[in-house]
C-alpha positions in Angstrom: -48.6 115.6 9.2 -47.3 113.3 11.7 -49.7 112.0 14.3 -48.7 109.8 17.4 -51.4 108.0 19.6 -51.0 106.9 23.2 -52.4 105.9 26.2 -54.2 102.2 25.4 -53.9 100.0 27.9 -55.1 96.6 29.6 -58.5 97.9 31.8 -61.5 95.4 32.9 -65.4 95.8 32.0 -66.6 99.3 32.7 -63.5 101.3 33.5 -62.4 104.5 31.5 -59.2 105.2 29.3 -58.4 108.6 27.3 -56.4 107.6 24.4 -54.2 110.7 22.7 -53.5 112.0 19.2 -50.1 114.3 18.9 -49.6 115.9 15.7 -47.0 117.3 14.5 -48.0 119.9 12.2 -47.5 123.7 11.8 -51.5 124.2 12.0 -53.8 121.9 13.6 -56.4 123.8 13.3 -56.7 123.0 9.4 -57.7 119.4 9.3 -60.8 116.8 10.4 -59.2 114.3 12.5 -61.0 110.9 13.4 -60.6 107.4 15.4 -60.6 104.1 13.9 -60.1 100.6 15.7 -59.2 97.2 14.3 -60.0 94.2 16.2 -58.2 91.0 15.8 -59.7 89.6 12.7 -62.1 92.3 11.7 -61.9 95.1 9.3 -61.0 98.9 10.6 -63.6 100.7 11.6 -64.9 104.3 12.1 -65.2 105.1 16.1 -65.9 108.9 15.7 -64.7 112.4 14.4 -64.3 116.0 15.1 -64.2 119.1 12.6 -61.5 121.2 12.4 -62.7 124.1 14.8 -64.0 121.0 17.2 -67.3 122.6 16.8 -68.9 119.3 15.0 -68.6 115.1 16.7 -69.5 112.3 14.9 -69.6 108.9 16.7 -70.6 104.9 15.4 -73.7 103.6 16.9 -71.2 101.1 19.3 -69.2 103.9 20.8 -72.2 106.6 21.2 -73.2 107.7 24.6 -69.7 106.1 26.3 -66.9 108.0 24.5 -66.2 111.4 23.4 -63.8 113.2 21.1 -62.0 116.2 21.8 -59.3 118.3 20.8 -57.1 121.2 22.3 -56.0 123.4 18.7 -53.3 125.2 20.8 -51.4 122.0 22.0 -51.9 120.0 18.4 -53.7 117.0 20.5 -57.0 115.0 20.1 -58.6 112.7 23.0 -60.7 110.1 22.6 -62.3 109.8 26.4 -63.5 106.0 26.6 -66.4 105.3 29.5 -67.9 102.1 30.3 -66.0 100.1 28.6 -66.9 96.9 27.3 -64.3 93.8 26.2 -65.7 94.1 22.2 -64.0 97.5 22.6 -61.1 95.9 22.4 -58.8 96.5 19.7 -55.7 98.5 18.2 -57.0 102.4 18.1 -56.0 104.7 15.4 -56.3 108.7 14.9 -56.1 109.9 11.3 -56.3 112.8 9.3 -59.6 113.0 7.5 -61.1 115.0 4.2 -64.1 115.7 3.4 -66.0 115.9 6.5 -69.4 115.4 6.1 -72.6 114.4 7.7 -75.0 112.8 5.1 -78.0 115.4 4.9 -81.4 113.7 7.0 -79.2 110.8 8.6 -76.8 110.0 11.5 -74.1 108.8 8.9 -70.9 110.8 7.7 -68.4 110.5 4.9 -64.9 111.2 5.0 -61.9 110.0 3.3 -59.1 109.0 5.6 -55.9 110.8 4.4 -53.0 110.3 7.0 -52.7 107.7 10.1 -50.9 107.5 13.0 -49.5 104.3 14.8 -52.0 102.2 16.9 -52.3 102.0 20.5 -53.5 98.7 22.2 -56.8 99.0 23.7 -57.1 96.0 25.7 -60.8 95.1 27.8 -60.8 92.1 30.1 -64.3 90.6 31.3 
C-alpha cells in the first residue's frame, strides 16, 4: 500500500481545509485507515479513524465536533474535512494504514496499530 496525502495549506483562525489520502492499492476496501498530526515539538498524535466499510468514525477529543473523516472505496481516497479551525491545529497531517480497529468496550477510546504511512502535508493555522 502506497498512500499520498494532499491538500494542507496556510488558512487563518476558523476557516476550513479538506486534506486527501490516495492509495494505491488493488482493494481499498480492505483496510482501517486513520489521521495523525505532529506539531513542531510534540509527539504524533491520533486525530481520527474510519473502518474499512466507512460505516464506523473515531475522532480525539481536540478534533471532535470540527472535523470529519470520510472515504470514497471506489476512488481509493480518504478526506479529512477540517472546520473551525484553530492555530493549535497546526501541524504536519498524516493518513496511515491501521490494524486492529477497535473501540475499547464502555469508553470513547480506540486501539489500533498503525501499519503503513503516507507523506505529511503542512497544515498551517494563523491567528
Amino acid at each position: 500500500v502506497q498512500l499520498q496525502a494532499s491538500g494542507g495549506g496556510t488558512v487563518q483562525s476558523g476557516a476550513s481545509l479538506r486534506l486527501s489520502c490516495v492509495a494505491s492499492v488493488s482493494v481499498f476496501n480492505m483496510y482501517d485507515m486513520a489521521w495523525f498530526r505532529q506539531a513542531p515539538g510534540k509527539e504524533r498524535e491520533f486525530v481520527g479513524a474510519i473502518s474499512r466499510a466507512g460505516l464506523s468514525t473515531y475522532y480525539a477529543d481536540s478534533v471532535k465536533g470540527r472535523f470529519t473523516i470520510s472515504r470514497d472505496n471506489f476512488k481509493k481516497i480518504m478526506f479529512l474535512q477540517m472546520n473551525r479551525l484553530k492555530p493549535e491545529d497546526t501541524a504536519v497531517y498524516y493518513c496511515a494504514v491501521v490494524r486492529d480497529l477497535r473501540k475499547v468496550r464502555g469508553t470513547e477510546e480506540v486501539t489500533y496499530t498503525p501499519d503503513t504511512w503516507g507523506q505529511g502535508t503542512q497544515v498551517t493555522v494563523s491567528s
